[in-house]
Amino acid sequence: MNSLSTRIQTIIKNTPAFLKRHKYQVTACSLLLIWCYPYFFTGNRMELGDFSFFSQAYEAMRVSVTEFHQFPWFNPWVSGGVPLYGNPQMGLFSVQMLFVFIFGAPFGLKMALVFYTFAGYTSMNLLLRKYFKIGTLLAVLLSLIWVFSSFFVAHLPAHFTFVWYMLAPLYIYLALTVRGWKDGLLFGGAFAIMALSQIHNAFMHLLLICGIILVVRLAVQRASRRALLIAMAAAAAVFIVVAGHRFLFTYENVSDFPREVADVVPHPLSALLGVLLPLSHARPLQFLNYPQHPFVPHGFHEATATIGIFALTAALFACIFIAYNLYTARSKWRTTLLQYRLPLTVLAVALFCFVMALGAFLPIAPYSILKHLPVFGEMRVSTRWFIFFDLALIAFIGLMIQKAPKKSFFKFTGYSLLILGVVELMALNVGYQSNVLAHEPANAPKKIGAYTFEQTSYYGEVKKLPDGEVLRDDGNMPAPYREYDAMQYNMGILYANDALVQLALDPRRSPGHPTCPWEEGCSFVRTANAKVKSWSPNKIVLERTAPGDIRLNMNNSNYFVINGKRNGGIKVAEPFTDFTITNTDKTITILVKPSVITAVKDLK
């Protein structure tokens, strides 16, 4: 007891000195907490769209495990039933899932966003301080500008997978410094953690960028080539062991639904506007939101990636500073270029990423060439490359201010502009998440498993549940994007917001696939010759009440084993064909067992 009391007294005594010694980092953490405060005080409120999509999927994983005690292979609550663990945007073995298990999906995802915001700040701080050797205050200012940039304001909290762009500096740092098998294990482990969380845009972009860095290092660093190859082998090994299975399930899912999406070339003006115009999602400053800008094909939220007017001015001053030094030392311009070789290389990378973000404006444009690669050909929205322009530009600003002579006008101006830049970005958007997270979801009085499963087209089309309970009309019913609300009452939404299976896009709306041509046609057993004996995400037991084929209002899948038999000739989900059971047994049992597991067992 005395020992504990002594320790507490020591901590209290040393706290002022600790805070003084780390005053910049403590101040940064305080600003980050202020930035994140809406996540703590909005409860389960959500945005109807991407955030509700992620909330439903993560809640489906939580409920599958905690209520039904099953592995979350399948999501029966959206689009007639789709793979869940194989969804490239979701991650069961992830940081966010820990929070979801504790708090439920909406609030759990918000707590994960707080974690990733601090991790993103730390990630940039690590790259700037450890690799580029930039001073503490300068690194703190630039790291805050990174986290507060309009790219993250426009995409978060709605599109959850974009939090991994915040951690891009960490992966680039690892790629730049990896050497030897221990570093390789860390590097591969970092990518495995990301793959278990999501295999989406951020993963593919960082895989490409880090791969290019490693190839360049192999070509340039001949003395350490052997150590680098060992590191790469170790990274590949740990990735395959930890996350290889995730690739198998994701590949099976995505390959069954190749995306044929239009990738519109953005107007060149949109690129300039995206990096120059200030953006605000805070209510008093809505005039700085540009949702209908004519030059932005995907909406301004996809083009915006500004680090703020003051930080951009600092970048301009840095360019002028280099030009001035080259001019004043014309006779020794080669020496001057060598002196600024690293910042100029980083600036060149920033400009390349800017050109990449312009899209396929020419057949020989970098983005046009990228589209010929596997996977990248099915990705869209070139302006997402702006975040790497921001990253490189931030590093360039830091390098130039760091290299400037002490007490010089440029150094003083640079620091002043960055301080104003942090103030600018916070003033524009602090608290903006409260505006985005505006929808209060349904709060069912019973657990999900206590309700009888039924299908509906949109939440609110059916107001009287099978057990007689009547849904309260909140004025926004029926409505799309309310999959999470519907799931609280064990309702499946057929015309749901799913990236791969979208029944609402089928122009037929015919009874030949999961559909609600009229709400009475939404019965789970379409042929009225069987009743549901028991239902859970991974197991459905039907009891036949009359002869004939049984047709179900859900997608068939090669995940399903029906009375011991699997149809391996179909997709992971068959959205536009009848799910017909011809088995004449009295009891029909549908088990969810992904075919990938069967294939692996067959190989053994």
Coordinates of C-alpha atoms in Angstrom, one line a residue:
M1 CA 0.0 0.0 0.0
N2 CA 2.8 2.4 1.0
S3 CA 4.6 1.5 -2.3
L4 CA 1.5 2.3 -4.3
S5 CA 1.0 5.6 -2.5
T6 CA 4.7 6.5 -3.1
R7 CA 4.3 5.8 -6.8
I8 CA 1.2 8.0 -7.0
Q9 CA 3.0 10.8 -5.2
T10 CA 6.0 10.5 -7.5
I11 CA 3.8 10.6 -10.6
I12 CA 2.0 13.7 -9.3
K13 CA 5.3 15.4 -8.5
N14 CA 6.8 14.6 -11.9
T15 CA 3.7 15.5 -13.9
P16 CA 4.5 19.3 -14.3
A17 CA 8.0 18.5 -15.5
F18 CA 6.7 15.9 -18.0
L19 CA 4.1 18.2 -19.4
K20 CA 6.7 21.0 -19.8
R21 CA 9.1 18.6 -21.5
H22 CA 6.5 17.3 -23.9
K23 CA 4.4 20.5 -24.2
Y24 CA 4.1 20.4 -28.0
Q25 CA 2.8 16.8 -28.0
V26 CA 0.5 17.4 -25.1
T27 CA -0.9 20.5 -26.9
A28 CA -1.4 18.4 -30.0
C29 CA -3.2 15.7 -28.1
S30 CA -5.5 18.3 -26.6
L31 CA -6.3 19.6 -30.1
L32 CA -7.0 16.1 -31.4
L33 CA -9.4 15.5 -28.5
I34 CA -11.2 18.7 -29.3
W35 CA -11.4 17.6 -33.0
C36 CA -12.8 14.2 -32.0
Y37 CA -15.3 15.4 -29.3
P38 CA -18.4 14.8 -31.5
Y39 CA -17.6 11.1 -31.6
F40 CA -18.0 10.9 -27.8
F41 CA -21.2 12.9 -27.6
T42 CA -23.3 11.8 -30.6
G43 CA -24.2 8.4 -29.2
N44 CA -25.5 6.0 -31.9
R45 CA -26.4 8.8 -34.3
M46 CA -25.2 8.1 -37.8
E47 CA -25.1 9.3 -41.4
L48 CA -27.6 7.6 -43.7
G49 CA -25.3 6.3 -46.5
D50 CA -21.8 5.0 -46.1
F51 CA -21.8 5.1 -42.3
S52 CA -25.1 3.3 -41.9
F53 CA -23.8 0.7 -44.4
F54 CA -20.7 0.1 -42.3
S55 CA -22.7 0.2 -39.1
Q56 CA -25.1 -2.5 -40.3
A57 CA -22.2 -4.8 -41.5
Y58 CA -20.2 -4.5 -38.3
E59 CA -23.4 -5.0 -36.2
A60 CA -24.1 -8.1 -38.3
M61 CA -20.7 -9.5 -37.3
R62 CA -21.3 -8.6 -33.6
V63 CA -24.7 -10.1 -33.5
S64 CA -23.7 -13.2 -35.3
V65 CA -21.0 -13.9 -32.7
T66 CA -22.6 -12.6 -29.5
E67 CA -26.3 -13.5 -30.1
F68 CA -26.2 -16.5 -32.5
H69 CA -22.8 -17.8 -31.5
Q70 CA -21.8 -18.2 -35.1
F71 CA -18.8 -17.1 -37.2
P72 CA -20.0 -14.1 -39.4
W73 CA -19.6 -15.8 -42.8
F74 CA -22.9 -14.4 -44.2
N75 CA -24.9 -11.2 -44.0
P76 CA -28.6 -12.3 -44.5
W77 CA -30.0 -8.8 -43.7
V78 CA -29.0 -7.0 -46.9
S79 CA -29.6 -7.5 -50.7
G80 CA -31.1 -11.0 -50.2
G81 CA -28.0 -12.3 -48.4
V82 CA -24.3 -11.6 -49.2
P83 CA -20.9 -12.7 -47.9
L84 CA -19.8 -10.8 -44.8
Y85 CA -16.4 -12.1 -43.8
G86 CA -15.4 -11.9 -47.5
N87 CA -16.5 -8.3 -47.8
P88 CA -13.3 -6.4 -48.7
Q89 CA -14.5 -3.3 -46.7
M90 CA -15.1 -5.1 -43.4
G91 CA -12.7 -6.6 -40.9
L92 CA -13.6 -9.0 -38.1
F93 CA -10.1 -9.2 -36.7
S94 CA -9.5 -5.5 -36.4
V95 CA -9.2 -2.7 -33.9
Q96 CA -12.7 -1.3 -34.8
M97 CA -14.3 -4.7 -34.2
L98 CA -13.0 -4.7 -30.6
F99 CA -14.8 -1.4 -30.0
V100 CA -17.9 -2.7 -31.8
F101 CA -18.0 -5.8 -29.5
I102 CA -17.8 -3.4 -26.5
F103 CA -20.1 -0.6 -27.5
G104 CA -22.2 -1.8 -30.5
A105 CA -21.5 -0.8 -34.1
P106 CA -22.4 2.9 -34.4
F107 CA -20.6 4.1 -31.2
G108 CA -17.9 1.5 -31.5
L109 CA -16.9 2.7 -35.0
K110 CA -16.8 6.3 -33.6
M111 CA -14.4 5.2 -30.8
A112 CA -12.3 3.4 -33.5
L113 CA -12.2 6.7 -35.5
V114 CA -10.8 8.4 -32.4
F115 CA -8.1 5.7 -32.2
Y116 CA -7.2 6.0 -35.9
T117 CA -7.2 9.8 -35.7
F118 CA -4.5 9.7 -33.0
A119 CA -2.7 6.9 -34.9
G120 CA -2.8 9.0 -38.1
Y121 CA -1.2 11.9 -36.3
T122 CA 1.4 9.6 -34.7
S123 CA 2.1 8.0 -38.1
M124 CA 2.9 11.4 -39.8
N125 CA 4.9 12.4 -36.8
L126 CA 7.0 9.2 -37.0
L127 CA 7.7 9.7 -40.8
L128 CA 8.7 13.4 -40.3
R129 CA 10.8 13.0 -37.2
K130 CA 12.5 9.6 -37.6
Y131 CA 13.0 9.5 -41.4
F132 CA 13.2 13.2 -42.5
K133 CA 14.8 14.3 -39.2
I134 CA 12.4 17.2 -38.7
G135 CA 12.2 19.0 -35.4
T136 CA 9.5 18.4 -32.8
L137 CA 7.4 21.5 -33.1
L138 CA 7.6 21.5 -36.9
A139 CA 6.5 17.8 -37.0
V140 CA 3.7 18.5 -34.6
L141 CA 2.3 21.3 -36.7
L142 CA 2.5 19.3 -40.0
S143 CA 1.0 16.2 -38.4
L144 CA -2.0 18.2 -37.2
I145 CA -2.4 19.7 -40.7
W146 CA -2.3 16.2 -42.1
V147 CA -5.1 14.9 -39.8
F148 CA -7.2 18.1 -40.3
S149 CA -7.0 18.2 -44.1
S150 CA -10.2 18.4 -46.1
F151 CA -9.6 15.0 -47.6
F152 CA -10.4 13.4 -44.3
V153 CA -13.2 15.9 -43.5
A154 CA -14.9 15.0 -46.7
H155 CA -14.6 11.2 -46.3
L156 CA -14.8 10.6 -42.6
P157 CA -16.7 9.5 -40.6
A158 CA -18.9 8.2 -43.5
H159 CA -16.5 6.0 -45.5
F160 CA -14.8 4.1 -42.7
T161 CA -12.1 2.4 -44.7
F162 CA -10.5 5.8 -45.5
V163 CA -9.1 5.9 -42.0
W164 CA -6.3 3.8 -43.4
Y165 CA -5.1 6.7 -45.6
M166 CA -4.4 8.4 -42.3
L167 CA -1.8 5.7 -41.6
A168 CA -0.2 6.0 -45.0
P169 CA 2.9 7.8 -43.5
L170 CA 3.6 4.8 -41.3
Y171 CA 3.6 2.3 -44.2
I172 CA 5.8 4.6 -46.3
Y173 CA 8.2 4.9 -43.3
L174 CA 8.4 1.2 -43.0
A175 CA 9.0 0.7 -46.7
L176 CA 11.8 3.4 -46.6
T177 CA 13.5 1.8 -43.6
V178 CA 12.9 -1.9 -43.7
R179 CA 16.1 -3.9 -43.6
G180 CA 16.7 -7.4 -42.3
W181 CA 14.2 -10.1 -41.2
K182 CA 13.1 -8.4 -38.0
D183 CA 12.0 -5.3 -39.9
G184 CA 10.5 -7.6 -42.5
L185 CA 8.3 -9.3 -40.0
L186 CA 7.1 -5.9 -38.7
F187 CA 6.5 -4.6 -42.3
G188 CA 4.5 -7.8 -43.3
G189 CA 2.6 -7.7 -40.0
A190 CA 1.6 -4.1 -40.6
F191 CA 0.2 -5.0 -44.0
A192 CA -1.5 -8.1 -42.6
I193 CA -3.3 -6.0 -39.9
M194 CA -4.5 -3.7 -42.7
A195 CA -5.7 -6.6 -44.8
L196 CA -7.6 -8.1 -41.9
S197 CA -9.3 -4.7 -41.4
Q198 CA -10.0 -3.9 -45.1
I199 CA -8.7 -4.7 -48.6
H200 CA -10.0 -1.6 -50.3
N201 CA -8.6 1.5 -52.0
A202 CA -6.1 2.5 -49.2
F203 CA -4.7 -1.1 -49.1
M204 CA -4.2 -1.3 -52.9
H205 CA -2.7 2.2 -53.1
L206 CA -0.3 1.6 -50.3
L207 CA 0.7 -1.8 -51.6
L208 CA 1.6 -0.2 -55.0
I209 CA 3.5 2.8 -53.4
C210 CA 5.4 0.6 -51.0
G211 CA 6.2 -1.8 -53.7
I212 CA 7.7 1.0 -55.9
I213 CA 9.7 2.2 -52.9
L214 CA 11.2 -1.3 -52.4
V215 CA 12.0 -1.7 -56.1
V216 CA 13.8 1.6 -56.2
R217 CA 15.7 0.7 -53.0
L218 CA 16.7 -2.6 -54.5
A219 CA 18.0 -0.8 -57.6
V220 CA 19.9 2.0 -55.7
Q221 CA 21.0 0.5 -52.4
R222 CA 23.3 -2.3 -53.8
A223 CA 25.2 -2.7 -50.5
S224 CA 22.1 -3.6 -48.5
R225 CA 20.3 -5.5 -51.3
R226 CA 20.7 -8.9 -49.6
A227 CA 19.3 -7.6 -46.3
L228 CA 16.4 -5.9 -48.2
L229 CA 15.5 -9.2 -50.0
I230 CA 15.5 -11.1 -46.7
A231 CA 13.2 -8.4 -45.3
M232 CA 10.8 -8.7 -48.2
A233 CA 10.8 -12.5 -47.9
A234 CA 10.0 -12.3 -44.2
A235 CA 7.3 -9.7 -44.9
A236 CA 5.6 -11.9 -47.5
A237 CA 5.8 -14.9 -45.2
V238 CA 4.2 -13.3 -42.2
F239 CA 1.5 -11.7 -44.4
I240 CA 0.6 -15.1 -46.0
V241 CA 0.4 -16.8 -42.6
V242 CA -1.6 -14.1 -40.9
A243 CA -3.8 -12.7 -43.6
G244 CA -3.5 -15.1 -46.6
H245 CA -6.9 -16.6 -45.9
R246 CA -8.5 -13.2 -45.9
F247 CA -7.3 -12.7 -49.5
L248 CA -8.9 -16.0 -50.5
F249 CA -12.4 -15.1 -49.2
T250 CA -12.2 -11.6 -50.5
Y251 CA -11.0 -12.7 -53.9
E252 CA -13.8 -15.3 -54.2
N253 CA -16.4 -12.6 -53.3
V254 CA -15.0 -9.8 -55.5
S255 CA -14.2 -12.0 -58.6
D256 CA -17.9 -13.1 -58.7
F257 CA -18.9 -9.4 -59.0
P258 CA -16.4 -7.6 -61.2
R259 CA -17.1 -3.9 -61.0
E260 CA -17.9 -2.2 -64.3
V261 CA -17.9 1.4 -63.1
A262 CA -17.4 4.6 -65.1
D263 CA -14.3 6.4 -64.1
V264 CA -15.0 9.9 -65.2
V265 CA -12.0 12.1 -66.0
P266 CA -12.2 15.1 -63.6
H267 CA -12.1 18.6 -65.2
P268 CA -8.6 20.1 -64.7
L269 CA -10.2 23.0 -62.9
S270 CA -11.6 20.6 -60.3
A271 CA -8.1 19.5 -59.4
L272 CA -7.0 23.1 -58.7
L273 CA -10.2 23.8 -56.8
G274 CA -9.8 20.6 -54.8
V275 CA -6.4 21.5 -53.5
L276 CA -7.0 25.3 -53.2
L277 CA -10.5 25.9 -52.0
P278 CA -11.2 25.8 -48.3
L279 CA -13.9 23.3 -47.3
S280 CA -16.2 23.4 -44.3
H281 CA -18.7 20.9 -43.1
A282 CA -19.4 22.9 -39.9
R283 CA -22.9 24.4 -39.8
P284 CA -22.0 28.1 -39.5
L285 CA -19.7 27.8 -42.6
Q286 CA -21.9 25.8 -45.0
F287 CA -21.2 28.4 -47.7
L288 CA -17.8 26.8 -48.0
N289 CA -19.3 23.4 -48.9
Y290 CA -19.6 22.9 -52.7
P291 CA -21.7 19.8 -53.3
Q292 CA -23.0 20.7 -56.8
H293 CA -19.8 22.1 -58.3
P294 CA -20.1 21.7 -62.1
F295 CA -16.5 20.7 -62.7
V296 CA -16.4 17.8 -60.3
P297 CA -18.0 14.6 -61.7
H298 CA -18.1 12.6 -58.5
G299 CA -19.0 15.5 -56.2
F300 CA -16.7 18.0 -54.5
H301 CA -16.2 15.7 -51.5
E302 CA -14.2 13.4 -53.8
A303 CA -12.1 16.2 -55.2
T304 CA -11.2 18.2 -52.1
A305 CA -7.9 17.5 -50.5
T306 CA -6.6 20.9 -49.3
I307 CA -4.2 21.3 -46.5
G308 CA -5.4 24.9 -46.1
I309 CA -4.5 28.3 -47.5
F310 CA -1.7 29.0 -45.0
A311 CA 0.0 25.7 -45.4
L312 CA -0.2 26.0 -49.2
T313 CA 1.3 29.5 -48.9
A314 CA 4.1 27.9 -46.9
A315 CA 4.7 25.5 -49.8
L316 CA 4.8 28.4 -52.2
F317 CA 7.3 30.2 -50.0
A318 CA 9.5 27.1 -50.0
C319 CA 9.5 26.9 -53.8
I320 CA 10.4 30.6 -53.9
F321 CA 13.1 30.1 -51.4
I322 CA 14.7 27.3 -53.5
A323 CA 14.4 29.5 -56.7
Y324 CA 16.0 32.4 -54.8
N325 CA 18.9 30.3 -53.6
L326 CA 19.5 29.0 -57.2
Y327 CA 19.4 32.5 -58.6
T328 CA 21.8 33.9 -56.0
A329 CA 24.3 31.1 -56.5
R330 CA 24.0 30.8 -60.3
S331 CA 27.6 29.9 -60.6
K332 CA 27.2 27.0 -58.2
W333 CA 23.7 25.9 -59.2
R334 CA 24.7 22.2 -59.2
T335 CA 25.9 22.4 -55.6
T336 CA 22.7 24.1 -54.6
L337 CA 20.6 21.4 -56.3
L338 CA 22.5 18.7 -54.5
Q339 CA 21.9 20.6 -51.3
Y340 CA 18.2 20.5 -51.9
R341 CA 18.1 17.1 -53.6
L342 CA 15.9 15.4 -51.0
P343 CA 13.2 18.1 -50.7
L344 CA 13.2 18.5 -54.5
T345 CA 12.7 14.7 -54.9
V346 CA 9.8 14.8 -52.5
L347 CA 8.3 17.8 -54.4
A348 CA 8.6 15.8 -57.6
V349 CA 6.7 12.9 -56.0
A350 CA 4.0 15.4 -54.9
L351 CA 3.6 16.7 -58.5
F352 CA 3.5 13.2 -59.9
C353 CA 0.7 12.3 -57.5
F354 CA -1.1 15.5 -58.5
V355 CA -0.9 14.4 -62.2
M356 CA -2.1 10.9 -61.2
A357 CA -5.1 12.5 -59.5
L358 CA -6.0 14.2 -62.8
G359 CA -7.1 10.8 -64.1
A360 CA -6.9 9.3 -67.6
F361 CA -6.8 12.7 -69.5
L362 CA -4.4 11.1 -72.0
P363 CA -3.7 7.5 -73.1
I364 CA -0.2 7.9 -71.8
A365 CA -1.2 9.6 -68.5
P366 CA 0.1 7.8 -65.4
Y367 CA -3.5 7.0 -64.3
S368 CA -4.3 5.5 -67.7
I369 CA -1.3 3.2 -67.4
L370 CA -2.3 2.3 -63.9
K371 CA -5.8 1.2 -65.0
H372 CA -4.2 -1.6 -67.1
L373 CA -3.1 -3.3 -63.8
P374 CA -5.2 -6.0 -62.2
V375 CA -7.6 -4.7 -59.5
F376 CA -6.7 -1.1 -60.3
G377 CA -8.7 -1.4 -63.5
E378 CA -11.9 -1.9 -61.4
M379 CA -11.1 1.1 -59.1
R380 CA -12.4 4.5 -59.7
V381 CA -12.1 8.2 -58.6
S382 CA -8.6 9.3 -59.6
T383 CA -8.8 12.3 -57.2
R384 CA -8.2 10.0 -54.3
W385 CA -4.6 10.2 -55.3
F386 CA -4.7 13.8 -53.9
I387 CA -4.1 12.5 -50.4
F388 CA -0.6 11.3 -51.5
F389 CA 0.0 14.8 -53.0
D390 CA -0.8 16.2 -49.6
L391 CA 1.5 13.8 -47.9
A392 CA 4.5 14.5 -50.1
L393 CA 3.8 18.3 -50.0
I394 CA 3.7 18.3 -46.2
A395 CA 7.0 16.5 -46.1
F396 CA 8.5 19.0 -48.6
I397 CA 7.3 21.9 -46.5
G398 CA 8.9 20.3 -43.4
L399 CA 12.2 19.7 -45.1
M400 CA 12.5 23.2 -46.4
I401 CA 11.7 24.9 -43.1
Q402 CA 14.0 22.6 -41.3
K403 CA 16.9 23.4 -43.7
A404 CA 16.4 27.1 -43.5
P405 CA 19.0 29.0 -41.5
K406 CA 18.0 29.8 -37.9
K407 CA 16.4 33.1 -37.3
S408 CA 16.0 33.6 -41.0
F409 CA 12.9 35.3 -42.4
F410 CA 11.8 32.2 -44.3
K411 CA 12.0 30.0 -41.1
F412 CA 10.0 32.5 -39.1
T413 CA 7.4 32.9 -41.8
G414 CA 7.2 29.1 -42.3
Y415 CA 6.5 28.4 -38.7
S416 CA 4.0 31.3 -38.5
L417 CA 2.1 30.1 -41.6
L418 CA 1.9 26.5 -40.2
I419 CA 0.6 27.7 -36.8
L420 CA -2.0 29.8 -38.7
G421 CA -2.7 26.7 -40.9
V422 CA -3.6 24.6 -37.9
V423 CA -5.9 27.4 -36.6
E424 CA -7.5 27.7 -40.0
L425 CA -8.3 24.0 -40.5
M426 CA -9.7 23.7 -36.9
A427 CA -11.8 26.8 -37.3
L428 CA -13.3 25.6 -40.5
N429 CA -14.3 22.1 -39.4
V430 CA -14.1 21.5 -35.6
G431 CA -17.3 19.8 -34.6
Y432 CA -18.3 19.0 -38.2
Q433 CA -19.0 15.4 -37.4
S434 CA -22.0 16.4 -35.4
N435 CA -23.6 17.7 -38.6
V436 CA -22.7 14.6 -40.6
L437 CA -24.0 12.1 -37.9
A438 CA -27.5 13.5 -37.8
H439 CA -29.8 10.4 -38.0
E440 CA -31.0 8.8 -34.7
P441 CA -31.4 5.1 -35.5
A442 CA -34.2 2.8 -34.3
N443 CA -33.8 1.3 -30.9
A444 CA -35.7 -2.0 -30.7
P445 CA -36.9 -3.1 -27.3
K446 CA -35.8 -6.7 -27.8
K447 CA -32.7 -8.4 -29.0
I448 CA -32.5 -9.1 -32.7
G449 CA -32.8 -12.8 -32.4
A450 CA -36.1 -12.4 -30.5
Y451 CA -37.8 -11.2 -33.7
T452 CA -39.0 -13.4 -36.5
F453 CA -36.9 -12.8 -39.6
E454 CA -38.7 -11.3 -42.6
Q455 CA -37.7 -9.5 -45.8
T456 CA -38.8 -6.1 -46.9
S457 CA -37.9 -3.7 -49.7
Y458 CA -37.0 -0.7 -47.6
Y459 CA -37.2 0.0 -43.9
G460 CA -40.7 1.2 -43.2
E461 CA -42.6 -0.5 -46.0
V462 CA -43.9 -3.0 -43.4
K463 CA -44.8 -1.4 -40.1
K464 CA -46.5 -4.4 -38.5
L465 CA -44.1 -7.1 -37.5
P466 CA -44.9 -10.8 -37.5
D467 CA -45.2 -10.8 -33.7
G468 CA -47.7 -8.0 -33.9
E469 CA -45.4 -5.2 -32.8
V470 CA -46.0 -2.0 -34.8
L471 CA -43.0 0.2 -35.8
R472 CA -43.3 3.9 -34.9
D473 CA -43.3 6.1 -37.9
D474 CA -40.5 8.7 -37.4
G475 CA -41.4 10.7 -40.5
N476 CA -38.6 9.1 -42.6
M477 CA -40.3 5.8 -43.6
P478 CA -40.0 4.1 -46.0
A479 CA -36.4 5.1 -46.7
P480 CA -33.2 3.8 -48.3
Y481 CA -30.0 3.5 -46.4
R482 CA -31.7 2.3 -43.2
E483 CA -30.4 -1.2 -43.2
Y484 CA -29.1 -0.8 -39.6
D485 CA -32.5 0.3 -38.4
A486 CA -34.2 -2.7 -40.1
M487 CA -31.7 -5.1 -38.7
Q488 CA -32.7 -4.1 -35.2
Y489 CA -36.0 -5.8 -35.8
N490 CA -34.4 -8.8 -37.7
M491 CA -35.6 -7.4 -41.1
G492 CA -33.7 -8.0 -44.3
I493 CA -33.6 -5.1 -46.7
L494 CA -33.6 -6.3 -50.3
Y495 CA -32.9 -3.0 -52.0
A496 CA -29.9 -2.3 -49.7
N497 CA -26.8 -0.2 -50.1
D498 CA -24.3 -2.9 -51.0
A499 CA -21.4 -2.2 -53.3
L500 CA -21.4 -5.6 -55.0
V501 CA -25.0 -6.9 -55.0
Q502 CA -27.6 -4.2 -55.7
L503 CA -31.0 -5.7 -56.4
A504 CA -32.5 -2.2 -56.9
L505 CA -30.4 -1.8 -60.1
D506 CA -32.2 -4.7 -61.7
P507 CA -34.7 -3.1 -64.1
R508 CA -37.0 -6.1 -64.1
R509 CA -38.0 -6.1 -60.4
S510 CA -39.6 -9.4 -61.3
P511 CA -40.5 -12.3 -59.0
G512 CA -37.6 -14.3 -60.5
H513 CA -35.2 -13.2 -57.8
P514 CA -35.3 -11.8 -54.3
T515 CA -37.7 -8.9 -54.7
C516 CA -40.7 -7.1 -53.4
P517 CA -42.7 -6.3 -56.5
W518 CA -45.5 -5.5 -54.0
E519 CA -45.0 -5.7 -50.3
E520 CA -47.2 -8.8 -50.0
G521 CA -44.7 -10.5 -52.4
C522 CA -42.0 -10.2 -49.8
S523 CA -42.7 -13.5 -48.0
F524 CA -39.6 -15.4 -47.1
V525 CA -41.0 -18.7 -48.4
R526 CA -42.5 -17.6 -51.7
T527 CA -44.3 -20.9 -52.6
A528 CA -46.2 -21.2 -49.3
N529 CA -45.4 -24.9 -49.1
A530 CA -42.9 -24.7 -46.1
K531 CA -42.5 -22.9 -42.9
V532 CA -39.4 -21.7 -41.1
K533 CA -38.7 -24.0 -38.1
S534 CA -35.6 -22.1 -37.0
W535 CA -33.5 -19.2 -38.4
S536 CA -30.1 -17.9 -37.8
P537 CA -27.5 -16.2 -40.0
N538 CA -25.6 -19.5 -40.7
K539 CA -28.4 -22.0 -40.4
I540 CA -32.0 -22.1 -41.6
V541 CA -34.3 -25.1 -41.0
L542 CA -37.4 -25.4 -43.1
E543 CA -40.3 -27.8 -42.5
R544 CA -42.2 -28.8 -45.6
T545 CA -46.0 -28.4 -45.4
A546 CA -46.9 -29.4 -49.0
P547 CA -45.3 -31.1 -52.0
G548 CA -43.4 -29.2 -54.8
D549 CA -40.4 -27.1 -55.2
I550 CA -39.7 -24.6 -52.4
R551 CA -38.7 -21.1 -53.6
L552 CA -37.1 -18.7 -51.1
N553 CA -37.0 -14.9 -51.2
M554 CA -33.2 -14.8 -50.8
N555 CA -30.1 -15.3 -52.8
N556 CA -28.7 -18.8 -53.3
S557 CA -25.0 -19.2 -52.7
N558 CA -22.2 -21.6 -53.1
Y559 CA -21.7 -21.0 -49.4
F560 CA -24.8 -23.1 -48.8
V561 CA -24.9 -26.8 -48.0
I562 CA -28.5 -28.0 -48.3
N563 CA -29.1 -31.3 -46.6
G564 CA -25.5 -32.2 -47.1
K565 CA -25.2 -31.1 -50.8
R566 CA -23.6 -28.0 -52.2
N567 CA -24.1 -26.4 -55.7
G568 CA -20.5 -25.4 -56.5
G569 CA -21.4 -24.1 -59.9
I570 CA -23.0 -20.9 -58.6
K571 CA -21.6 -17.6 -57.2
V572 CA -21.2 -16.6 -53.6
A573 CA -24.5 -14.9 -54.2
E574 CA -27.0 -15.4 -57.0
P575 CA -29.1 -12.2 -56.9
F576 CA -31.0 -12.4 -60.1
T577 CA -32.2 -16.0 -60.2
D578 CA -34.7 -18.1 -58.3
F579 CA -33.5 -19.8 -55.2
T580 CA -35.4 -23.1 -55.7
I581 CA -35.0 -26.2 -53.5
T582 CA -36.0 -29.4 -55.2
N583 CA -35.2 -31.7 -52.3
T584 CA -38.3 -33.6 -51.3
D585 CA -37.3 -34.3 -47.7
K586 CA -39.6 -33.3 -44.9
T587 CA -37.0 -31.2 -43.2
I588 CA -34.6 -28.9 -45.2
T589 CA -31.5 -27.6 -43.5
I590 CA -29.4 -24.8 -45.1
L591 CA -26.0 -24.5 -43.6
V592 CA -23.5 -21.7 -44.4
K593 CA -20.1 -23.2 -45.1
P594 CA -17.9 -21.2 -47.5
S595 CA -16.7 -23.2 -50.4
V596 CA -13.1 -21.9 -49.9
I597 CA -13.0 -23.9 -46.7
T598 CA -14.1 -27.0 -48.6
A599 CA -11.5 -26.4 -51.3
V600 CA -8.7 -26.1 -48.8
K601 CA -9.8 -29.3 -47.1
D602 CA -9.9 -31.1 -50.5
L603 CA -6.3 -29.9 -51.2
K604 CA -5.2 -31.6 -47.9

